[in-house]
């Protein structure tokens, strides 16, 4: 018995892995510009950083993440070509928060059994989103874990690297009293809070193939709506001749919800009241809360409720930044203003210190628009 057939007897099919690589190779290669050296299948990806000599003080930014339990819905429906965009959104869009331009990304897929067409669909989705964000997909790994994972189970993760000039890095230290807080629209749930989503549907005895009448789709179609990608347009905004320097900090609204993620990019001693009346959360959030018998307000720490990103900008640049974001395909609006000094910290709803960051304080006020 050959070594390969022995491995196959143990549940690992290396031939299937090779076929998966062949099926995804073309999509991955399309993300490679002149800075990527070598092709698909090397032990490590090589990226030419010669251009960094033109920076005065280049800083590398890195991020890693996964997609979470949204994958369970993709698996249940056997739809795998959109989950890759969710991964890129979760990983690459964290890079731009510090003002960095994404350079390259790697991915990791663990599965119970390699189904070449499924793996290729996942990676093709990753590659397509990488191309949209200007990120090279320089490498990855698919690992078969028979006995540890079910034959149709998989999980995905990724890591990305970007670069930013040190004096153009964004952060709380740039934020000042009177800065405007601009919300940028999400495409829906993105990739956070899906354990709650799945719990709500299970309690309501709803299947992903059931029609969601108020949404005009099946539940599965609504819940697999891909994460909106922000880094491409935001990199263009930051490079804008006049508006780029008006952006002081950015926040990606992911796990932890609205207030906690905004608080992370504000300086200690500052505070913001986010006005709910300035937007109306998308129907998917309202329908899920109706099913659960809960309120939109009760899920503000779990779901983005229609805000995928925040930009904190100089007050006199508010209108032109909102207009430019719209031109770049990102609907945006002002939700609040940064203030410093004393505030009524005894009032309910303040978030401060999320994820170990000793930043500002944020709470949501008012009622959502209808």
GROMACS .gro file of C-alpha atoms in nm:
model
  370
    1UNK     CA    1   0.000   0.000   0.000
    2UNK     CA    2   0.141   0.342  -0.096
    3UNK     CA    3   0.181   0.624   0.153
    4UNK     CA    4  -0.098   0.817  -0.020
    5UNK     CA    5  -0.340   0.525  -0.008
    6UNK     CA    6  -0.257   0.473   0.359
    7UNK     CA    7  -0.338   0.836   0.427
    8UNK     CA    8  -0.663   0.800   0.230
    9UNK     CA    9  -0.755   0.503   0.445
   10UNK     CA   10  -0.715   0.733   0.745
   11UNK     CA   11  -0.959   0.979   0.588
   12UNK     CA   12  -0.727   1.230   0.420
   13UNK     CA   13  -0.746   1.261   0.040
   14UNK     CA   14  -0.440   1.450  -0.088
   15UNK     CA   15  -0.557   1.413  -0.448
   16UNK     CA   16  -0.876   1.600  -0.364
   17UNK     CA   17  -0.665   1.876  -0.213
   18UNK     CA   18  -0.459   1.902  -0.531
   19UNK     CA   19  -0.775   1.923  -0.741
   20UNK     CA   20  -0.911   2.200  -0.518
   21UNK     CA   21  -0.593   2.400  -0.580
   22UNK     CA   22  -0.629   2.355  -0.955
   23UNK     CA   23  -0.991   2.473  -0.944
   24UNK     CA   24  -0.907   2.791  -0.747
   25UNK     CA   25  -0.574   2.875  -0.911
   26UNK     CA   26  -0.709   3.111  -1.177
   27UNK     CA   27  -0.915   3.318  -0.933
   28UNK     CA   28  -0.623   3.351  -0.693
   29UNK     CA   29  -0.382   3.451  -0.970
   30UNK     CA   30  -0.610   3.742  -1.064
   31UNK     CA   31  -0.531   3.906  -0.728
   32UNK     CA   32  -0.156   3.904  -0.801
   33UNK     CA   33   0.002   4.226  -0.918
   34UNK     CA   34   0.369   4.288  -0.996
   35UNK     CA   35   0.459   4.283  -0.625
   36UNK     CA   36   0.365   3.917  -0.584
   37UNK     CA   37   0.648   3.676  -0.662
   38UNK     CA   38   0.594   3.313  -0.751
   39UNK     CA   39   0.269   3.140  -0.821
   40UNK     CA   40   0.013   2.935  -0.632
   41UNK     CA   41   0.128   2.641  -0.423
   42UNK     CA   42   0.451   2.760  -0.265
   43UNK     CA   43   0.537   2.706   0.098
   44UNK     CA   44   0.522   3.081   0.157
   45UNK     CA   45   0.397   3.381  -0.036
   46UNK     CA   46   0.651   3.643  -0.140
   47UNK     CA   47   0.560   4.011  -0.166
   48UNK     CA   48   0.803   4.272  -0.296
   49UNK     CA   49   0.824   4.563  -0.049
   50UNK     CA   50   1.070   4.771  -0.249
   51UNK     CA   51   0.811   5.048  -0.282
   52UNK     CA   52   0.828   5.102   0.095
   53UNK     CA   53   1.162   5.283   0.050
   54UNK     CA   54   0.952   5.579  -0.066
   55UNK     CA   55   0.791   5.598   0.278
   56UNK     CA   56   0.955   5.809   0.545
   57UNK     CA   57   0.851   5.570   0.822
   58UNK     CA   58   0.639   5.280   0.696
   59UNK     CA   59   0.431   5.098   0.953
   60UNK     CA   60   0.295   4.751   0.884
   61UNK     CA   61  -0.058   4.680   1.003
   62UNK     CA   62  -0.191   4.329   1.049
   63UNK     CA   63  -0.524   4.171   1.133
   64UNK     CA   64  -0.671   3.823   1.164
   65UNK     CA   65  -1.027   3.698   1.198
   66UNK     CA   66  -1.284   3.442   1.088
   67UNK     CA   67  -1.648   3.443   0.984
   68UNK     CA   68  -1.806   3.280   1.289
   69UNK     CA   69  -2.125   3.079   1.287
   70UNK     CA   70  -2.254   3.236   0.965
   71UNK     CA   71  -2.069   2.941   0.814
   72UNK     CA   72  -2.333   2.708   0.961
   73UNK     CA   73  -2.592   2.867   0.733
   74UNK     CA   74  -2.369   2.835   0.427
   75UNK     CA   75  -2.314   2.469   0.511
   76UNK     CA   76  -2.684   2.403   0.568
   77UNK     CA   77  -2.773   2.553   0.230
   78UNK     CA   78  -2.466   2.418   0.048
   79UNK     CA   79  -2.388   2.772  -0.073
   80UNK     CA   80  -2.020   2.854  -0.035
   81UNK     CA   81  -1.930   3.125  -0.286
   82UNK     CA   82  -2.016   3.427  -0.067
   83UNK     CA   83  -1.860   3.330   0.267
   84UNK     CA   84  -1.518   3.432   0.130
   85UNK     CA   85  -1.632   3.793   0.097
   86UNK     CA   86  -1.737   3.783   0.461
   87UNK     CA   87  -1.388   3.669   0.555
   88UNK     CA   88  -1.220   3.946   0.358
   89UNK     CA   89  -1.456   4.200   0.510
   90UNK     CA   90  -1.377   4.086   0.863
   91UNK     CA   91  -1.000   4.081   0.806
   92UNK     CA   92  -0.905   4.341   0.546
   93UNK     CA   93  -1.151   4.606   0.663
   94UNK     CA   94  -0.983   4.605   1.004
   95UNK     CA   95  -0.658   4.707   0.832
   96UNK     CA   96  -0.798   5.034   0.697
   97UNK     CA   97  -0.914   5.138   1.047
   98UNK     CA   98  -0.558   5.255   1.121
   99UNK     CA   99  -0.534   5.424   0.783
  100UNK     CA  100  -0.336   5.145   0.620
  101UNK     CA  101  -0.361   5.031   0.259
  102UNK     CA  102  -0.406   4.652   0.249
  103UNK     CA  103  -0.127   4.467   0.070
  104UNK     CA  104  -0.179   4.093   0.096
  105UNK     CA  105  -0.380   3.823   0.269
  106UNK     CA  106  -0.355   3.452   0.346
  107UNK     CA  107  -0.640   3.215   0.428
  108UNK     CA  108  -0.684   2.891   0.622
  109UNK     CA  109  -0.963   2.639   0.573
  110UNK     CA  110  -1.008   2.343   0.807
  111UNK     CA  111  -1.256   2.078   0.701
  112UNK     CA  112  -1.367   1.728   0.779
  113UNK     CA  113  -1.334   1.624   0.415
  114UNK     CA  114  -1.195   1.806   0.114
  115UNK     CA  115  -1.465   1.848  -0.147
  116UNK     CA  116  -1.268   2.021  -0.426
  117UNK     CA  117  -1.560   2.215  -0.569
  118UNK     CA  118  -1.661   2.342  -0.224
  119UNK     CA  119  -1.309   2.452  -0.131
  120UNK     CA  120  -1.268   2.618  -0.469
  121UNK     CA  121  -1.597   2.807  -0.424
  122UNK     CA  122  -1.484   2.937  -0.085
  123UNK     CA  123  -1.142   3.048  -0.209
  124UNK     CA  124  -1.283   3.195  -0.529
  125UNK     CA  125  -1.508   3.411  -0.311
  126UNK     CA  126  -1.207   3.517  -0.105
  127UNK     CA  127  -1.010   3.599  -0.420
  128UNK     CA  128  -1.295   3.796  -0.574
  129UNK     CA  129  -1.325   4.011  -0.262
  130UNK     CA  130  -0.947   4.050  -0.237
  131UNK     CA  131  -0.942   4.180  -0.593
  132UNK     CA  132  -1.217   4.429  -0.506
  133UNK     CA  133  -1.017   4.562  -0.210
  134UNK     CA  134  -0.683   4.570  -0.394
  135UNK     CA  135  -0.543   4.292  -0.176
  136UNK     CA  136  -0.323   4.013  -0.312
  137UNK     CA  137  -0.415   3.663  -0.198
  138UNK     CA  138  -0.061   3.529  -0.168
  139UNK     CA  139  -0.115   3.197   0.003
  140UNK     CA  140  -0.335   2.971   0.207
  141UNK     CA  141  -0.383   2.629   0.354
  142UNK     CA  142  -0.657   2.369   0.340
  143UNK     CA  143  -0.636   2.110   0.618
  144UNK     CA  144  -0.843   1.793   0.632
  145UNK     CA  145  -0.936   1.689   0.988
  146UNK     CA  146  -1.126   1.359   0.970
  147UNK     CA  147  -1.261   1.247   1.305
  148UNK     CA  148  -1.225   1.597   1.448
  149UNK     CA  149  -1.477   1.763   1.216
  150UNK     CA  150  -1.781   1.621   1.040
  151UNK     CA  151  -1.738   1.530   0.675
  152UNK     CA  152  -1.930   1.838   0.558
  153UNK     CA  153  -1.801   2.076   0.827
  154UNK     CA  154  -1.546   2.349   0.767
  155UNK     CA  155  -1.420   2.670   0.918
  156UNK     CA  156  -1.230   2.957   0.761
  157UNK     CA  157  -0.987   3.216   0.893
  158UNK     CA  158  -0.752   3.467   0.741
  159UNK     CA  159  -0.480   3.721   0.809
  160UNK     CA  160  -0.384   4.034   0.620
  161UNK     CA  161  -0.105   4.291   0.616
  162UNK     CA  162  -0.117   4.656   0.515
  163UNK     CA  163   0.110   4.959   0.526
  164UNK     CA  164   0.066   5.319   0.637
  165UNK     CA  165   0.297   5.618   0.668
  166UNK     CA  166   0.354   5.675   1.039
  167UNK     CA  167   0.236   6.034   1.038
  168UNK     CA  168  -0.079   5.937   0.848
  169UNK     CA  169  -0.184   5.661   1.087
  170UNK     CA  170  -0.534   5.712   1.224
  171UNK     CA  171  -0.635   5.677   1.587
  172UNK     CA  172  -0.796   5.825   1.894
  173UNK     CA  173  -0.504   6.063   1.947
  174UNK     CA  174  -0.612   6.260   1.639
  175UNK     CA  175  -0.970   6.313   1.758
  176UNK     CA  176  -1.058   6.654   1.903
  177UNK     CA  177  -1.357   6.823   2.060
  178UNK     CA  178  -1.621   6.907   1.800
  179UNK     CA  179  -1.528   6.636   1.548
  180UNK     CA  180  -1.822   6.492   1.361
  181UNK     CA  181  -1.911   6.124   1.389
  182UNK     CA  182  -2.022   5.989   1.051
  183UNK     CA  183  -2.197   5.653   1.017
  184UNK     CA  184  -2.144   5.444   0.702
  185UNK     CA  185  -2.422   5.205   0.604
  186UNK     CA  186  -2.391   4.828   0.640
  187UNK     CA  187  -2.531   4.575   0.394
  188UNK     CA  188  -2.713   4.395   0.674
  189UNK     CA  189  -2.595   4.161   0.946
  190UNK     CA  190  -2.245   4.126   0.800
  191UNK     CA  191  -2.080   3.842   1.000
  192UNK     CA  192  -2.160   3.914   1.363
  193UNK     CA  193  -2.426   3.792   1.600
  194UNK     CA  194  -2.516   3.481   1.402
  195UNK     CA  195  -2.536   3.261   1.711
  196UNK     CA  196  -2.827   3.482   1.819
  197UNK     CA  197  -2.976   3.474   1.468
  198UNK     CA  198  -2.969   3.095   1.456
  199UNK     CA  199  -3.115   3.076   1.808
  200UNK     CA  200  -3.406   3.302   1.710
  201UNK     CA  201  -3.489   3.102   1.399
  202UNK     CA  202  -3.464   2.771   1.583
  203UNK     CA  203  -3.703   2.891   1.853
  204UNK     CA  204  -3.945   3.008   1.584
  205UNK     CA  205  -3.923   2.670   1.406
  206UNK     CA  206  -3.806   2.841   1.088
  207UNK     CA  207  -3.582   2.675   0.830
  208UNK     CA  208  -3.333   2.862   0.614
  209UNK     CA  209  -3.533   2.755   0.308
  210UNK     CA  210  -3.853   2.908   0.446
  211UNK     CA  211  -3.978   3.231   0.292
  212UNK     CA  212  -3.916   3.545   0.493
  213UNK     CA  213  -4.221   3.730   0.364
  214UNK     CA  214  -4.124   4.070   0.503
  215UNK     CA  215  -3.780   4.045   0.344
  216UNK     CA  216  -3.883   3.924  -0.001
  217UNK     CA  217  -3.640   3.630   0.009
  218UNK     CA  218  -3.589   3.303   0.189
  219UNK     CA  219  -3.431   3.325   0.530
  220UNK     CA  220  -3.115   3.168   0.397
  221UNK     CA  221  -3.079   3.425   0.119
  222UNK     CA  222  -3.132   3.710   0.362
  223UNK     CA  223  -2.885   3.576   0.615
  224UNK     CA  224  -2.612   3.502   0.360
  225UNK     CA  225  -2.611   3.860   0.230
  226UNK     CA  226  -2.234   3.926   0.203
  227UNK     CA  227  -2.051   4.171   0.424
  228UNK     CA  228  -2.007   4.511   0.260
  229UNK     CA  229  -1.643   4.584   0.173
  230UNK     CA  230  -1.519   4.923   0.291
  231UNK     CA  231  -1.143   4.929   0.248
  232UNK     CA  232  -1.134   5.007  -0.125
  233UNK     CA  233  -1.346   5.325  -0.101
  234UNK     CA  234  -1.192   5.428   0.233
  235UNK     CA  235  -0.838   5.399   0.099
  236UNK     CA  236  -0.945   5.633  -0.182
  237UNK     CA  237  -1.098   5.874   0.069
  238UNK     CA  238  -0.779   5.876   0.277
  239UNK     CA  239  -0.575   5.948  -0.035
  240UNK     CA  240  -0.798   6.243  -0.130
  241UNK     CA  241  -0.592   6.561  -0.168
  242UNK     CA  242  -0.796   6.767   0.078
  243UNK     CA  243  -1.036   6.533   0.258
  244UNK     CA  244  -0.789   6.259   0.350
  245UNK     CA  245  -0.632   6.452   0.638
  246UNK     CA  246  -0.977   6.549   0.771
  247UNK     CA  247  -1.039   6.187   0.872
  248UNK     CA  248  -0.912   6.142   1.228
  249UNK     CA  249  -1.023   5.792   1.319
  250UNK     CA  250  -1.224   5.501   1.180
  251UNK     CA  251  -1.412   5.219   1.349
  252UNK     CA  252  -1.528   4.887   1.205
  253UNK     CA  253  -1.857   4.789   1.368
  254UNK     CA  254  -1.814   4.416   1.429
  255UNK     CA  255  -1.841   4.207   1.746
  256UNK     CA  256  -1.958   4.419   2.038
  257UNK     CA  257  -2.196   4.632   1.840
  258UNK     CA  258  -2.231   5.003   1.783
  259UNK     CA  259  -2.130   5.192   2.097
  260UNK     CA  260  -1.845   4.967   2.206
  261UNK     CA  261  -1.667   4.980   1.871
  262UNK     CA  262  -1.697   5.356   1.838
  263UNK     CA  263  -1.567   5.404   2.194
  264UNK     CA  264  -1.246   5.219   2.100
  265UNK     CA  265  -1.138   5.494   1.856
  266UNK     CA  266  -1.212   5.793   2.079
  267UNK     CA  267  -0.969   5.947   2.330
  268UNK     CA  268  -1.011   5.905   2.702
  269UNK     CA  269  -1.217   6.192   2.842
  270UNK     CA  270  -1.430   6.231   2.530
  271UNK     CA  271  -1.787   6.121   2.476
  272UNK     CA  272  -2.046   6.089   2.201
  273UNK     CA  273  -2.421   6.047   2.202
  274UNK     CA  274  -2.523   5.862   1.886
  275UNK     CA  275  -2.863   5.981   1.767
  276UNK     CA  276  -3.081   5.683   1.670
  277UNK     CA  277  -3.327   5.909   1.489
  278UNK     CA  278  -3.074   5.971   1.210
  279UNK     CA  279  -3.127   5.628   1.052
  280UNK     CA  280  -3.364   5.335   1.019
  281UNK     CA  281  -3.216   4.984   1.067
  282UNK     CA  282  -3.274   4.749   0.774
  283UNK     CA  283  -3.582   4.522   0.782
  284UNK     CA  284  -3.379   4.209   0.867
  285UNK     CA  285  -3.300   4.353   1.210
  286UNK     CA  286  -3.661   4.448   1.276
  287UNK     CA  287  -3.798   4.111   1.166
  288UNK     CA  288  -3.551   3.917   1.381
  289UNK     CA  289  -3.634   4.127   1.685
  290UNK     CA  290  -4.006   4.083   1.622
  291UNK     CA  291  -3.958   3.705   1.608
  292UNK     CA  292  -3.764   3.710   1.933
  293UNK     CA  293  -4.003   3.950   2.107
  294UNK     CA  294  -3.715   4.189   2.174
  295UNK     CA  295  -3.634   4.548   2.079
  296UNK     CA  296  -3.380   4.696   1.842
  297UNK     CA  297  -3.222   4.866   2.141
  298UNK     CA  298  -3.163   4.532   2.314
  299UNK     CA  299  -2.947   4.411   2.023
  300UNK     CA  300  -2.727   4.720   1.984
  301UNK     CA  301  -2.440   4.535   2.152
  302UNK     CA  302  -2.471   4.237   1.918
  303UNK     CA  303  -2.566   4.355   1.567
  304UNK     CA  304  -2.455   4.657   1.366
  305UNK     CA  305  -2.819   4.761   1.306
  306UNK     CA  306  -2.732   4.929   0.978
  307UNK     CA  307  -2.397   5.091   1.061
  308UNK     CA  308  -2.095   4.904   0.929
  309UNK     CA  309  -1.830   5.170   0.988
  310UNK     CA  310  -1.776   5.502   1.164
  311UNK     CA  311  -1.557   5.789   1.046
  312UNK     CA  312  -1.463   6.061   1.293
  313UNK     CA  313  -1.378   6.371   1.092
  314UNK     CA  314  -1.302   6.740   1.131
  315UNK     CA  315  -1.625   6.936   1.177
  316UNK     CA  316  -1.572   7.159   0.873
  317UNK     CA  317  -1.524   6.855   0.649
  318UNK     CA  318  -1.846   6.676   0.748
  319UNK     CA  319  -2.057   6.753   0.442
  320UNK     CA  320  -1.783   6.701   0.181
  321UNK     CA  321  -1.673   6.372   0.341
  322UNK     CA  322  -2.032   6.243   0.341
  323UNK     CA  323  -2.066   6.350  -0.023
  324UNK     CA  324  -1.739   6.182  -0.120
  325UNK     CA  325  -1.834   5.861   0.056
  326UNK     CA  326  -2.159   5.861  -0.140
  327UNK     CA  327  -1.965   5.907  -0.464
  328UNK     CA  328  -1.749   5.609  -0.365
  329UNK     CA  329  -2.060   5.396  -0.312
  330UNK     CA  330  -2.089   5.420   0.066
  331UNK     CA  331  -2.408   5.588   0.195
  332UNK     CA  332  -2.319   5.791   0.504
  333UNK     CA  333  -2.470   6.042   0.747
  334UNK     CA  334  -2.379   6.225   1.068
  335UNK     CA  335  -2.494   6.059   1.390
  336UNK     CA  336  -2.320   6.265   1.656
  337UNK     CA  337  -2.046   6.502   1.766
  338UNK     CA  338  -1.742   6.440   1.984
  339UNK     CA  339  -1.743   6.632   2.311
  340UNK     CA  340  -1.486   6.651   2.589
  341UNK     CA  341  -1.516   6.727   2.955
  342UNK     CA  342  -1.782   6.631   3.205
  343UNK     CA  343  -2.089   6.429   3.114
  344UNK     CA  344  -2.361   6.255   3.311
  345UNK     CA  345  -2.194   5.918   3.356
  346UNK     CA  346  -2.478   5.808   3.585
  347UNK     CA  347  -2.716   5.803   3.288
  348UNK     CA  348  -2.785   5.454   3.151
  349UNK     CA  349  -2.631   5.311   2.837
  350UNK     CA  350  -2.275   5.442   2.837
  351UNK     CA  351  -2.009   5.210   2.689
  352UNK     CA  352  -1.647   5.268   2.780
  353UNK     CA  353  -1.341   5.043   2.800
  354UNK     CA  354  -1.451   4.785   2.544
  355UNK     CA  355  -1.198   4.512   2.458
  356UNK     CA  356  -0.944   4.656   2.698
  357UNK     CA  357  -0.921   4.995   2.524
  358UNK     CA  358  -0.933   5.287   2.767
  359UNK     CA  359  -1.104   5.516   2.518
  360UNK     CA  360  -1.402   5.745   2.512
  361UNK     CA  361  -1.761   5.692   2.624
  362UNK     CA  362  -2.052   5.633   2.388
  363UNK     CA  363  -2.423   5.580   2.425
  364UNK     CA  364  -2.717   5.573   2.188
  365UNK     CA  365  -3.004   5.814   2.248
  366UNK     CA  366  -3.347   5.882   2.102
  367UNK     CA  367  -3.569   5.654   1.896
  368UNK     CA  368  -3.492   5.495   1.561
  369UNK     CA  369  -3.646   5.645   1.251
  370UNK     CA  370  -3.944   5.447   1.125
   0.00000   0.00000   0.00000
